[in-house]
Amino acid sequence: MSLFGDGLDAAVQKAFTRPAPKSAPAQMRYLVKQLKGTKAVAQMLRISQRTVERYVKDQIKKPRADLAARLEREVRKRWQPRVRARARQRAVTTGGIVIDTRARLGYTAPIGSTDQDRIRHLTVALPPQHAARLFDAQEAGASDQQLQRIAAEALKEVYFQDGGRRAGSLEEVRFTDIEHLEFEL
Protein backbone atom coordinates (compact mmCIF):
# COMPACT_ATOMS: atom_id res chain seq x y z
CA MET A 1 0.00 0.00 0.00
CA SER A 2 1.00 3.59 -0.47
CA LEU A 3 2.19 5.13 2.79
CA PHE A 4 1.85 8.77 1.70
CA GLY A 5 -1.27 8.32 -0.45
CA ASP A 6 -3.08 6.37 2.26
CA GLY A 7 -1.98 8.94 4.86
CA LEU A 8 -3.42 11.80 2.82
CA ASP A 9 -6.66 9.86 2.31
CA ALA A 10 -6.92 9.13 6.04
CA ALA A 11 -6.48 12.83 6.84
CA VAL A 12 -9.30 13.76 4.49
CA GLN A 13 -11.51 10.97 5.86
CA LYS A 14 -11.31 12.51 9.33
CA ALA A 15 -13.45 15.35 7.97
CA PHE A 16 -16.39 13.01 7.22
CA THR A 17 -19.60 14.07 8.91
CA ARG A 18 -21.27 10.63 8.88
CA PRO A 19 -19.82 7.14 9.21
CA ALA A 20 -19.62 5.02 6.08
CA PRO A 21 -21.85 1.92 5.88
CA LYS A 22 -20.41 -0.96 7.91
CA SER A 23 -22.30 -4.10 6.87
CA ALA A 24 -21.61 -5.75 3.54
CA PRO A 25 -25.24 -5.50 2.31
CA ALA A 26 -25.38 -1.77 3.16
CA GLN A 27 -22.03 -1.19 1.43
CA MET A 28 -23.23 -3.09 -1.63
CA ARG A 29 -26.48 -1.09 -1.78
CA TYR A 30 -24.46 2.13 -1.55
CA LEU A 31 -22.19 1.08 -4.43
CA VAL A 32 -25.16 0.00 -6.56
CA LYS A 33 -26.73 3.41 -5.99
CA GLN A 34 -23.47 5.24 -6.80
CA LEU A 35 -22.66 3.23 -9.94
CA LYS A 36 -26.31 3.02 -11.02
CA GLY A 37 -26.54 -0.73 -11.43
CA THR A 38 -25.48 -4.13 -10.24
CA LYS A 39 -23.53 -4.97 -13.39
CA ALA A 40 -21.03 -2.12 -12.91
CA VAL A 41 -20.53 -3.07 -9.24
CA ALA A 42 -20.01 -6.72 -10.16
CA GLN A 43 -17.35 -5.81 -12.73
CA MET A 44 -15.59 -3.44 -10.34
CA LEU A 45 -15.50 -5.99 -7.48
CA ARG A 46 -14.77 -8.93 -9.84
CA ILE A 47 -17.78 -10.98 -8.71
CA SER A 48 -20.95 -12.10 -10.48
CA GLN A 49 -23.92 -9.81 -10.94
CA ARG A 50 -26.12 -12.39 -9.18
CA THR A 51 -23.86 -12.25 -6.11
CA VAL A 52 -24.27 -8.47 -5.98
CA GLU A 53 -28.06 -8.87 -6.20
CA ARG A 54 -28.00 -11.38 -3.34
CA TYR A 55 -26.04 -8.94 -1.14
CA VAL A 56 -28.49 -6.16 -1.98
CA LYS A 57 -31.44 -8.38 -0.94
CA ASP A 58 -29.68 -9.40 2.32
CA GLN A 59 -29.48 -13.03 1.22
CA ILE A 60 -25.70 -12.96 1.81
CA LYS A 61 -24.36 -11.05 4.79
CA LYS A 62 -20.72 -12.11 5.28
CA PRO A 63 -18.26 -11.68 2.38
CA ARG A 64 -14.93 -13.45 2.01
CA ALA A 65 -11.98 -11.51 3.47
CA ASP A 66 -10.62 -10.35 0.10
CA LEU A 67 -14.07 -9.21 -1.10
CA ALA A 68 -14.72 -7.44 2.22
CA ALA A 69 -11.47 -5.49 1.84
CA ARG A 70 -12.27 -4.49 -1.77
CA LEU A 71 -15.80 -3.52 -0.78
CA GLU A 72 -14.58 -1.39 2.13
CA ARG A 73 -11.94 0.32 -0.04
CA GLU A 74 -14.40 1.17 -2.83
CA VAL A 75 -17.00 2.55 -0.41
CA ARG A 76 -14.41 4.71 1.39
CA LYS A 77 -13.13 6.00 -1.95
CA ARG A 78 -16.62 7.22 -2.91
CA TRP A 79 -18.02 8.23 0.50
CA GLN A 80 -19.01 11.91 0.93
CA PRO A 81 -17.25 13.40 -2.11
CA ARG A 82 -18.35 16.97 -1.37
CA VAL A 83 -17.10 16.82 2.23
CA ARG A 84 -13.82 15.38 0.94
CA ALA A 85 -13.48 18.15 -1.68
CA ARG A 86 -14.29 20.86 0.87
CA ALA A 87 -11.65 19.53 3.31
CA ARG A 88 -8.99 19.45 0.57
CA GLN A 89 -9.95 22.94 -0.59
CA ARG A 90 -9.65 24.30 2.95
CA ALA A 91 -6.22 22.68 3.30
CA VAL A 92 -4.86 24.09 0.02
CA THR A 93 -6.24 27.62 0.47
CA THR A 94 -6.15 28.55 4.15
CA GLY A 95 -5.44 25.72 6.57
CA GLY A 96 -2.41 23.87 5.29
CA ILE A 97 -1.56 20.38 6.49
CA VAL A 98 0.27 19.02 9.54
CA ILE A 99 2.73 16.18 9.03
CA ASP A 100 3.67 14.02 12.02
CA THR A 101 6.50 11.64 11.26
CA ARG A 102 9.24 9.60 12.83
CA ALA A 103 11.84 8.94 10.19
CA ARG A 104 15.51 9.19 9.32
CA LEU A 105 16.15 12.74 8.13
CA GLY A 106 19.39 14.16 6.82
CA TYR A 107 20.49 16.72 4.30
CA THR A 108 23.16 17.62 1.81
CA ALA A 109 25.01 20.78 2.83
CA PRO A 110 28.38 22.47 2.33
CA ILE A 111 31.54 20.96 3.81
CA GLY A 112 32.00 21.66 7.50
CA SER A 113 28.38 21.26 8.56
CA THR A 114 26.83 18.34 10.41
CA ASP A 115 24.68 16.62 7.82
CA GLN A 116 24.55 13.09 9.17
CA ASP A 117 21.18 11.34 8.93
CA ARG A 118 19.42 10.64 12.20
CA ILE A 119 16.03 9.50 13.41
CA ARG A 120 13.85 12.50 14.20
CA HIS A 121 10.27 12.81 15.36
CA LEU A 122 8.75 15.89 13.74
CA THR A 123 5.33 17.46 13.90
CA VAL A 124 5.40 20.31 11.40
CA ALA A 125 2.59 22.50 10.08
CA LEU A 126 3.08 22.88 6.34
CA PRO A 127 1.62 25.99 4.65
CA PRO A 128 -1.21 25.68 2.09
CA GLN A 129 1.08 25.73 -0.97
CA HIS A 130 2.77 22.52 0.20
CA ALA A 131 -0.61 20.90 0.89
CA ALA A 132 -1.65 21.89 -2.63
CA ARG A 133 1.46 20.29 -4.13
CA LEU A 134 0.85 17.05 -2.20
CA PHE A 135 -2.84 16.83 -3.12
CA ASP A 136 -2.25 17.81 -6.76
CA ALA A 137 0.45 15.16 -7.11
CA GLN A 138 -1.81 12.56 -5.50
CA GLU A 139 -4.66 13.46 -7.87
CA ALA A 140 -2.27 13.18 -10.83
CA GLY A 141 -1.40 9.62 -9.76
CA ALA A 142 2.06 10.29 -8.35
CA SER A 143 3.95 7.36 -6.88
CA ASP A 144 4.78 7.08 -3.20
CA GLN A 145 8.41 8.07 -3.93
CA GLN A 146 7.25 11.26 -5.67
CA LEU A 147 4.97 12.17 -2.74
CA GLN A 148 7.87 11.43 -0.38
CA ARG A 149 10.12 13.77 -2.40
CA ILE A 150 7.50 16.55 -2.25
CA ALA A 151 7.16 16.09 1.53
CA ALA A 152 10.97 16.20 1.90
CA GLU A 153 11.12 19.49 -0.05
CA ALA A 154 8.36 20.90 2.15
CA LEU A 155 10.22 19.86 5.32
CA LYS A 156 13.38 21.41 3.91
CA GLU A 157 11.70 24.78 3.43
CA VAL A 158 9.60 24.83 6.59
CA TYR A 159 11.66 22.92 9.17
CA PHE A 160 15.31 23.08 8.14
CA GLN A 161 15.37 26.49 6.43
CA ASP A 162 12.61 28.05 8.55
CA GLY A 163 11.11 29.89 5.59
CA GLY A 164 14.47 31.24 4.39
CA ARG A 165 15.74 32.53 7.75
CA ARG A 166 18.49 29.90 8.14
CA ALA A 167 20.41 27.18 6.32
CA GLY A 168 20.19 28.95 2.98
CA SER A 169 22.89 26.76 1.44
CA LEU A 170 20.99 23.55 2.14
CA GLU A 171 20.74 21.54 -1.06
CA GLU A 172 18.66 18.41 -0.48
CA VAL A 173 16.83 16.71 2.39
CA ARG A 174 16.87 12.92 2.68
CA PHE A 175 13.65 11.51 4.13
CA THR A 176 14.04 7.73 4.58
CA ASP A 177 13.34 4.81 6.96
CA ILE A 178 9.86 6.06 7.82
CA GLU A 179 8.61 4.45 11.03
CA HIS A 180 5.49 6.59 11.46
CA LEU A 181 3.66 9.00 9.15
CA GLU A 182 0.39 10.77 9.74
CA PHE A 183 -1.25 13.81 8.18
CA GLU A 184 -3.81 16.14 9.78
CA LEU A 185 -5.86 18.82 8.06
JSON list of N, CA, C and O in Angstrom, two decimals, residues 133-156:
[
{"chain": "A", "resi": 133, "resn": "ARG", "atom": "N", "xyz": [0.55, 21.12, -3.33]},
{"chain": "A", "resi": 133, "resn": "ARG", "atom": "CA", "xyz": [1.46, 20.29, -4.13]},
{"chain": "A", "resi": 133, "resn": "ARG", "atom": "C", "xyz": [1.25, 18.81, -3.84]},
{"chain": "A", "resi": 133, "resn": "ARG", "atom": "O", "xyz": [1.23, 17.99, -4.76]},
{"chain": "A", "resi": 134, "resn": "LEU", "atom": "N", "xyz": [1.07, 18.45, -2.56]},
{"chain": "A", "resi": 134, "resn": "LEU", "atom": "CA", "xyz": [0.85, 17.05, -2.20]},
{"chain": "A", "resi": 134, "resn": "LEU", "atom": "C", "xyz": [-0.46, 16.53, -2.79]},
{"chain": "A", "resi": 134, "resn": "LEU", "atom": "O", "xyz": [-0.50, 15.46, -3.40]},
{"chain": "A", "resi": 135, "resn": "PHE", "atom": "N", "xyz": [-1.54, 17.28, -2.62]},
{"chain": "A", "resi": 135, "resn": "PHE", "atom": "CA", "xyz": [-2.84, 16.83, -3.12]},
{"chain": "A", "resi": 135, "resn": "PHE", "atom": "C", "xyz": [-2.88, 16.81, -4.64]},
{"chain": "A", "resi": 135, "resn": "PHE", "atom": "O", "xyz": [-3.47, 15.91, -5.24]},
{"chain": "A", "resi": 136, "resn": "ASP", "atom": "N", "xyz": [-2.27, 17.80, -5.29]},
{"chain": "A", "resi": 136, "resn": "ASP", "atom": "CA", "xyz": [-2.25, 17.81, -6.76]},
{"chain": "A", "resi": 136, "resn": "ASP", "atom": "C", "xyz": [-1.47, 16.62, -7.30]},
{"chain": "A", "resi": 136, "resn": "ASP", "atom": "O", "xyz": [-1.88, 15.99, -8.28]},
{"chain": "A", "resi": 137, "resn": "ALA", "atom": "N", "xyz": [-0.35, 16.31, -6.67]},
{"chain": "A", "resi": 137, "resn": "ALA", "atom": "CA", "xyz": [0.45, 15.16, -7.11]},
{"chain": "A", "resi": 137, "resn": "ALA", "atom": "C", "xyz": [-0.32, 13.86, -6.89]},
{"chain": "A", "resi": 137, "resn": "ALA", "atom": "O", "xyz": [-0.30, 12.97, -7.74]},
{"chain": "A", "resi": 138, "resn": "GLN", "atom": "N", "xyz": [-1.02, 13.76, -5.77]},
{"chain": "A", "resi": 138, "resn": "GLN", "atom": "CA", "xyz": [-1.81, 12.56, -5.50]},
{"chain": "A", "resi": 138, "resn": "GLN", "atom": "C", "xyz": [-2.92, 12.40, -6.53]},
{"chain": "A", "resi": 138, "resn": "GLN", "atom": "O", "xyz": [-3.16, 11.31, -7.03]},
{"chain": "A", "resi": 139, "resn": "GLU", "atom": "N", "xyz": [-3.59, 13.50, -6.86]},
{"chain": "A", "resi": 139, "resn": "GLU", "atom": "CA", "xyz": [-4.66, 13.46, -7.87]},
{"chain": "A", "resi": 139, "resn": "GLU", "atom": "C", "xyz": [-4.11, 13.06, -9.24]},
{"chain": "A", "resi": 139, "resn": "GLU", "atom": "O", "xyz": [-4.79, 12.39, -10.02]},
{"chain": "A", "resi": 140, "resn": "ALA", "atom": "N", "xyz": [-2.88, 13.48, -9.54]},
{"chain": "A", "resi": 140, "resn": "ALA", "atom": "CA", "xyz": [-2.27, 13.18, -10.83]},
{"chain": "A", "resi": 140, "resn": "ALA", "atom": "C", "xyz": [-1.73, 11.74, -10.89]},
{"chain": "A", "resi": 140, "resn": "ALA", "atom": "O", "xyz": [-1.19, 11.33, -11.91]},
{"chain": "A", "resi": 141, "resn": "GLY", "atom": "N", "xyz": [-1.85, 11.01, -9.77]},
{"chain": "A", "resi": 141, "resn": "GLY", "atom": "CA", "xyz": [-1.40, 9.62, -9.76]},
{"chain": "A", "resi": 141, "resn": "GLY", "atom": "C", "xyz": [0.07, 9.45, -9.46]},
{"chain": "A", "resi": 141, "resn": "GLY", "atom": "O", "xyz": [0.70, 8.50, -9.91]},
{"chain": "A", "resi": 142, "resn": "ALA", "atom": "N", "xyz": [0.64, 10.37, -8.68]},
{"chain": "A", "resi": 142, "resn": "ALA", "atom": "CA", "xyz": [2.06, 10.29, -8.35]},
{"chain": "A", "resi": 142, "resn": "ALA", "atom": "C", "xyz": [2.34, 9.05, -7.50]},
{"chain": "A", "resi": 142, "resn": "ALA", "atom": "O", "xyz": [1.51, 8.60, -6.72]},
{"chain": "A", "resi": 143, "resn": "SER", "atom": "N", "xyz": [3.54, 8.53, -7.66]},
{"chain": "A", "resi": 143, "resn": "SER", "atom": "CA", "xyz": [3.95, 7.36, -6.88]},
{"chain": "A", "resi": 143, "resn": "SER", "atom": "C", "xyz": [4.28, 7.79, -5.45]},
{"chain": "A", "resi": 143, "resn": "SER", "atom": "O", "xyz": [4.40, 8.98, -5.15]},
{"chain": "A", "resi": 144, "resn": "ASP", "atom": "N", "xyz": [4.44, 6.80, -4.58]},
{"chain": "A", "resi": 144, "resn": "ASP", "atom": "CA", "xyz": [4.78, 7.08, -3.20]},
{"chain": "A", "resi": 144, "resn": "ASP", "atom": "C", "xyz": [6.14, 7.79, -3.09]},
{"chain": "A", "resi": 144, "resn": "ASP", "atom": "O", "xyz": [6.32, 8.66, -2.25]},
{"chain": "A", "resi": 145, "resn": "GLN", "atom": "N", "xyz": [7.09, 7.43, -3.96]},
{"chain": "A", "resi": 145, "resn": "GLN", "atom": "CA", "xyz": [8.41, 8.07, -3.93]},
{"chain": "A", "resi": 145, "resn": "GLN", "atom": "C", "xyz": [8.29, 9.55, -4.32]},
{"chain": "A", "resi": 145, "resn": "GLN", "atom": "O", "xyz": [8.99, 10.40, -3.75]},
{"chain": "A", "resi": 146, "resn": "GLN", "atom": "N", "xyz": [7.43, 9.86, -5.28]},
{"chain": "A", "resi": 146, "resn": "GLN", "atom": "CA", "xyz": [7.25, 11.26, -5.67]},
{"chain": "A", "resi": 146, "resn": "GLN", "atom": "C", "xyz": [6.60, 12.06, -4.55]},
{"chain": "A", "resi": 146, "resn": "GLN", "atom": "O", "xyz": [7.01, 13.20, -4.28]},
{"chain": "A", "resi": 147, "resn": "LEU", "atom": "N", "xyz": [5.61, 11.49, -3.88]},
{"chain": "A", "resi": 147, "resn": "LEU", "atom": "CA", "xyz": [4.97, 12.17, -2.74]},
{"chain": "A", "resi": 147, "resn": "LEU", "atom": "C", "xyz": [5.98, 12.34, -1.60]},
{"chain": "A", "resi": 147, "resn": "LEU", "atom": "O", "xyz": [5.99, 13.38, -0.93]},
{"chain": "A", "resi": 148, "resn": "GLN", "atom": "N", "xyz": [6.84, 11.35, -1.41]},
{"chain": "A", "resi": 148, "resn": "GLN", "atom": "CA", "xyz": [7.87, 11.43, -0.38]},
{"chain": "A", "resi": 148, "resn": "GLN", "atom": "C", "xyz": [8.85, 12.56, -0.70]},
{"chain": "A", "resi": 148, "resn": "GLN", "atom": "O", "xyz": [9.26, 13.31, 0.19]},
{"chain": "A", "resi": 149, "resn": "ARG", "atom": "N", "xyz": [9.22, 12.70, -1.98]},
{"chain": "A", "resi": 149, "resn": "ARG", "atom": "CA", "xyz": [10.12, 13.77, -2.40]},
{"chain": "A", "resi": 149, "resn": "ARG", "atom": "C", "xyz": [9.48, 15.15, -2.17]},
{"chain": "A", "resi": 149, "resn": "ARG", "atom": "O", "xyz": [10.15, 16.08, -1.71]},
{"chain": "A", "resi": 150, "resn": "ILE", "atom": "N", "xyz": [8.20, 15.28, -2.46]},
{"chain": "A", "resi": 150, "resn": "ILE", "atom": "CA", "xyz": [7.50, 16.55, -2.25]},
{"chain": "A", "resi": 150, "resn": "ILE", "atom": "C", "xyz": [7.45, 16.88, -0.75]},
{"chain": "A", "resi": 150, "resn": "ILE", "atom": "O", "xyz": [7.68, 18.02, -0.35]},
{"chain": "A", "resi": 151, "resn": "ALA", "atom": "N", "xyz": [7.18, 15.88, 0.07]},
{"chain": "A", "resi": 151, "resn": "ALA", "atom": "CA", "xyz": [7.16, 16.09, 1.53]},
{"chain": "A", "resi": 151, "resn": "ALA", "atom": "C", "xyz": [8.54, 16.47, 2.04]},
{"chain": "A", "resi": 151, "resn": "ALA", "atom": "O", "xyz": [8.68, 17.34, 2.91]},
{"chain": "A", "resi": 152, "resn": "ALA", "atom": "N", "xyz": [9.60, 15.86, 1.49]},
{"chain": "A", "resi": 152, "resn": "ALA", "atom": "CA", "xyz": [10.97, 16.20, 1.90]},
{"chain": "A", "resi": 152, "resn": "ALA", "atom": "C", "xyz": [11.30, 17.65, 1.53]},
{"chain": "A", "resi": 152, "resn": "ALA", "atom": "O", "xyz": [11.92, 18.37, 2.32]},
{"chain": "A", "resi": 153, "resn": "GLU", "atom": "N", "xyz": [10.89, 18.09, 0.35]},
{"chain": "A", "resi": 153, "resn": "GLU", "atom": "CA", "xyz": [11.12, 19.49, -0.05]},
{"chain": "A", "resi": 153, "resn": "GLU", "atom": "C", "xyz": [10.36, 20.44, 0.86]},
{"chain": "A", "resi": 153, "resn": "GLU", "atom": "O", "xyz": [10.87, 21.50, 1.23]},
{"chain": "A", "resi": 154, "resn": "ALA", "atom": "N", "xyz": [9.14, 20.06, 1.24]},
{"chain": "A", "resi": 154, "resn": "ALA", "atom": "CA", "xyz": [8.36, 20.90, 2.15]},
{"chain": "A", "resi": 154, "resn": "ALA", "atom": "C", "xyz": [9.03, 20.98, 3.52]},
{"chain": "A", "resi": 154, "resn": "ALA", "atom": "O", "xyz": [9.12, 22.07, 4.12]},
{"chain": "A", "resi": 155, "resn": "LEU", "atom": "N", "xyz": [9.51, 19.85, 4.03]},
{"chain": "A", "resi": 155, "resn": "LEU", "atom": "CA", "xyz": [10.22, 19.86, 5.32]},
{"chain": "A", "resi": 155, "resn": "LEU", "atom": "C", "xyz": [11.50, 20.67, 5.24]},
{"chain": "A", "resi": 155, "resn": "LEU", "atom": "O", "xyz": [11.88, 21.34, 6.21]},
{"chain": "A", "resi": 156, "resn": "LYS", "atom": "N", "xyz": [12.17, 20.62, 4.10]},
{"chain": "A", "resi": 156, "resn": "LYS", "atom": "CA", "xyz": [13.38, 21.41, 3.91]},
{"chain": "A", "resi": 156, "resn": "LYS", "atom": "C", "xyz": [13.07, 22.90, 4.06]},
{"chain": "A", "resi": 156, "resn": "LYS", "atom": "O", "xyz": [13.74, 23.61, 4.82]}
]
